[in-house]
């Protein structure tokens, strides 16, 4: 063994050892920096797209919901579009219809809501109230919004739901991570006499 050590060129050995140590240090630094970066950094864009259509071709109630998943505190509002139609495919309402809209949401996230009829400036929400159903709480968004469809032509009313998750909640974003709010839209159609 001692003869083996005598035959090794000491200068060449130190040169190779130096590069191996530098390479190992680089690998360790990259791994530590990557873990640190991913652990303490996040980035999110606030833009949601959802298009929902309600078809009221007869008297009655139609209900649908929008899953508000993946929302993060942001200065940018999330926009969801929905429409109410008096036709579907080749079928149209046989009578003139009045409709009213009800909105209800879960209260998992500290969100604020505005709803606008397309091309109008006024929020259709007139007030809000908290409703308890067993051990769950819901926020009911009251509105006086009514629509009217005639039976002689295809008609559509378009709306925009504006959801805001205020940026000040970004400080405690871990508290809201993984939570989902559900936004329920109910259309009640009655025959106009």
Short mmCIF file of C-alpha atoms in Angstrom, two decimals:
data_model
loop_
_atom_site.label_atom_id
_atom_site.label_comp_id
_atom_site.label_asym_id
_atom_site.label_seq_id
_atom_site.Cartn_x
_atom_site.Cartn_y
_atom_site.Cartn_z
CA UNK A 1 0.00 0.00 0.00
CA UNK A 2 2.77 2.40 0.85
CA UNK A 3 4.33 1.71 -2.56
CA UNK A 4 1.01 2.69 -4.21
CA UNK A 5 1.03 6.02 -2.38
CA UNK A 6 4.62 6.68 -3.42
CA UNK A 7 3.76 6.17 -7.11
CA UNK A 8 0.88 8.71 -7.07
CA UNK A 9 1.83 12.08 -8.37
CA UNK A 10 1.03 14.34 -5.42
CA UNK A 11 0.55 17.47 -7.51
CA UNK A 12 -1.84 15.77 -9.96
CA UNK A 13 -3.81 14.23 -7.07
CA UNK A 14 -4.29 17.62 -5.34
CA UNK A 15 -5.33 19.18 -8.64
CA UNK A 16 -8.07 16.56 -9.25
CA UNK A 17 -9.18 16.63 -5.60
CA UNK A 18 -9.59 20.42 -5.75
CA UNK A 19 -11.92 20.18 -8.79
CA UNK A 20 -13.97 17.38 -7.22
CA UNK A 21 -14.48 19.48 -4.07
CA UNK A 22 -15.47 22.54 -6.12
CA UNK A 23 -17.93 20.46 -8.17
CA UNK A 24 -19.50 19.00 -5.01
CA UNK A 25 -19.84 22.49 -3.48
CA UNK A 26 -21.57 23.76 -6.63
CA UNK A 27 -24.05 20.86 -6.58
CA UNK A 28 -24.78 21.43 -2.88
CA UNK A 29 -25.27 25.19 -3.35
CA UNK A 30 -27.63 24.68 -6.30
CA UNK A 31 -29.72 22.15 -4.35
CA UNK A 32 -29.92 24.35 -1.24
CA UNK A 33 -30.75 27.48 -3.27
CA UNK A 34 -33.50 25.66 -5.18
CA UNK A 35 -35.16 24.39 -2.00
CA UNK A 36 -34.92 27.83 -0.40
CA UNK A 37 -36.34 29.54 -3.46
CA UNK A 38 -39.30 27.21 -3.80
CA UNK A 39 -40.04 27.29 -0.10
CA UNK A 40 -40.19 31.07 0.23
CA UNK A 41 -41.35 32.27 -3.13
CA UNK A 42 -44.62 32.19 -4.99
CA UNK A 43 -46.14 33.86 -7.98
CA UNK A 44 -49.76 34.04 -9.13
CA UNK A 45 -51.78 35.75 -11.82
CA UNK A 46 -55.35 36.85 -11.12
CA UNK A 47 -57.36 36.04 -14.17
CA UNK A 48 -60.22 33.58 -14.26
CA UNK A 49 -62.35 32.58 -17.18
CA UNK A 50 -65.71 30.93 -16.83
CA UNK A 51 -68.61 31.10 -19.21
CA UNK A 52 -71.92 29.68 -18.09
CA UNK A 53 -75.20 29.78 -19.96
CA UNK A 54 -78.68 29.39 -18.51
CA UNK A 55 -81.39 28.28 -20.88
CA UNK A 56 -84.91 29.07 -19.77
CA UNK A 57 -87.25 27.66 -22.36
CA UNK A 58 -90.05 26.96 -19.91
CA UNK A 59 -91.46 28.18 -16.62
CA UNK A 60 -89.41 26.94 -13.65
CA UNK A 61 -86.06 27.20 -11.89
CA UNK A 62 -82.59 26.58 -13.30
CA UNK A 63 -79.54 26.45 -11.03
CA UNK A 64 -75.84 26.27 -11.74
CA UNK A 65 -72.67 27.00 -9.79
CA UNK A 66 -69.22 28.39 -10.46
CA UNK A 67 -66.34 26.85 -8.53
CA UNK A 68 -64.09 29.68 -7.38
CA UNK A 69 -60.96 27.54 -7.04
CA UNK A 70 -57.37 28.66 -7.21
CA UNK A 71 -58.03 32.25 -6.20
CA UNK A 72 -55.20 34.15 -4.54
CA UNK A 73 -55.14 37.65 -3.06
CA UNK A 74 -54.60 40.03 -5.94
CA UNK A 75 -55.05 43.60 -7.09
CA UNK A 76 -56.66 42.20 -10.24
CA UNK A 77 -60.31 41.20 -10.19
CA UNK A 78 -61.42 37.77 -11.38
CA UNK A 79 -64.12 37.92 -14.08
CA UNK A 80 -66.73 35.26 -14.75
CA UNK A 81 -69.35 35.62 -17.47
CA UNK A 82 -72.79 34.07 -17.56
CA UNK A 83 -75.76 34.49 -19.83
CA UNK A 84 -79.49 33.87 -19.65
CA UNK A 85 -81.17 32.72 -22.88
CA UNK A 86 -84.74 31.98 -23.90
CA UNK A 87 -83.56 29.32 -26.37
CA UNK A 88 -81.46 26.19 -26.55
CA UNK A 89 -80.51 24.55 -29.83
CA UNK A 90 -83.73 24.65 -31.89
CA UNK A 91 -86.10 25.05 -28.94
CA UNK A 92 -87.36 28.45 -27.79
CA UNK A 93 -89.73 29.49 -25.02
CA UNK A 94 -93.36 29.21 -26.15
CA UNK A 95 -94.55 31.99 -23.84
CA UNK A 96 -93.31 35.38 -22.74
CA UNK A 97 -91.14 34.95 -19.64
CA UNK A 98 -90.10 37.12 -16.72
CA UNK A 99 -87.07 35.93 -14.83
CA UNK A 100 -85.39 36.83 -11.57
CA UNK A 101 -81.89 35.91 -10.44
CA UNK A 102 -80.72 34.75 -7.00
CA UNK A 103 -77.06 34.59 -5.99
CA UNK A 104 -75.60 32.64 -3.10
CA UNK A 105 -72.01 31.89 -2.14
CA UNK A 106 -70.16 29.94 0.50
CA UNK A 107 -68.15 31.97 2.99
CA UNK A 108 -64.82 30.12 2.92
CA UNK A 109 -62.82 33.03 1.52
CA UNK A 110 -63.00 36.79 2.25
CA UNK A 111 -64.22 37.69 -1.22
CA UNK A 112 -66.24 40.66 -2.43
CA UNK A 113 -68.62 40.43 -5.37
CA UNK A 114 -70.13 42.74 -7.97
CA UNK A 115 -72.45 41.70 -10.78
CA UNK A 116 -73.10 43.79 -13.84
CA UNK A 117 -75.45 43.35 -16.73
CA UNK A 118 -73.25 43.60 -19.80
CA UNK A 119 -72.84 47.19 -21.08
CA UNK A 120 -74.30 48.67 -17.88
CA UNK A 121 -72.47 50.43 -15.07
CA UNK A 122 -74.65 49.62 -12.04
CA UNK A 123 -73.98 46.67 -9.75
CA UNK A 124 -77.18 44.59 -9.58
CA UNK A 125 -76.47 43.51 -5.98
CA UNK A 126 -78.61 45.60 -3.64
CA UNK A 127 -77.61 44.02 -0.29
CA UNK A 128 -76.07 40.94 1.30
CA UNK A 129 -77.09 38.74 4.19
CA UNK A 130 -75.57 35.74 5.94
CA UNK A 131 -77.75 32.62 6.06
CA UNK A 132 -77.05 29.60 8.28
CA UNK A 133 -77.97 26.14 7.04
CA UNK A 134 -77.06 23.59 9.69
CA UNK A 135 -73.38 24.06 10.42
CA UNK A 136 -72.69 25.90 7.13
CA UNK A 137 -72.94 29.58 6.41
CA UNK A 138 -73.86 31.13 3.07
CA UNK A 139 -73.85 34.69 1.85
CA UNK A 140 -76.98 35.62 -0.08
CA UNK A 141 -76.52 38.47 -2.53
CA UNK A 142 -79.87 40.20 -2.88
CA UNK A 143 -80.85 41.78 -6.16
CA UNK A 144 -83.87 43.34 -7.81
CA UNK A 145 -82.62 42.18 -11.20
CA UNK A 146 -85.41 40.96 -13.45
CA UNK A 147 -85.41 40.18 -17.10
CA UNK A 148 -88.04 39.75 -19.76
CA UNK A 149 -88.03 37.54 -22.84
CA UNK A 150 -90.61 37.41 -25.58
CA UNK A 151 -91.46 34.13 -27.25
CA UNK A 152 -91.11 35.33 -30.84
CA UNK A 153 -87.29 35.68 -31.06
CA UNK A 154 -84.09 34.25 -29.60
CA UNK A 155 -82.86 36.57 -26.85
CA UNK A 156 -79.84 36.62 -24.52
CA UNK A 157 -78.96 38.72 -21.47
CA UNK A 158 -75.26 38.69 -20.55
CA UNK A 159 -73.81 39.32 -17.10
CA UNK A 160 -70.33 39.66 -15.60
CA UNK A 161 -69.50 38.45 -12.08
CA UNK A 162 -66.55 40.40 -10.65
CA UNK A 163 -64.79 38.64 -7.77
CA UNK A 164 -62.19 40.45 -5.67
CA UNK A 165 -59.81 38.76 -3.23
CA UNK A 166 -58.17 41.79 -1.56
CA UNK A 167 -54.37 41.90 -1.70
CA UNK A 168 -54.10 42.57 2.05
CA UNK A 169 -54.93 38.90 2.65
CA UNK A 170 -51.66 37.96 0.94
CA UNK A 171 -49.92 38.24 4.34
CA UNK A 172 -51.82 35.18 5.63
CA UNK A 173 -52.12 33.40 2.28
CA UNK A 174 -51.34 30.00 3.87
CA UNK A 175 -54.59 30.31 5.83
CA UNK A 176 -56.61 30.39 2.58
CA UNK A 177 -54.52 27.96 0.53
CA UNK A 178 -56.59 25.11 -0.86
CA UNK A 179 -59.95 26.67 0.10
CA UNK A 180 -62.66 26.89 -2.53
CA UNK A 181 -65.71 29.09 -2.65
CA UNK A 182 -68.77 28.10 -4.61
CA UNK A 183 -70.94 30.72 -6.30
CA UNK A 184 -74.51 29.55 -6.97
CA UNK A 185 -76.73 31.24 -9.55
CA UNK A 186 -80.44 30.44 -9.60
CA UNK A 187 -82.79 31.67 -12.35
CA UNK A 188 -86.54 31.66 -11.60
CA UNK A 189 -88.70 31.98 -14.71
CA UNK A 190 -92.42 32.76 -14.66
CA UNK A 191 -94.91 33.26 -17.45
CA UNK A 192 -95.80 36.87 -18.17
CA UNK A 193 -99.54 37.34 -18.34
#
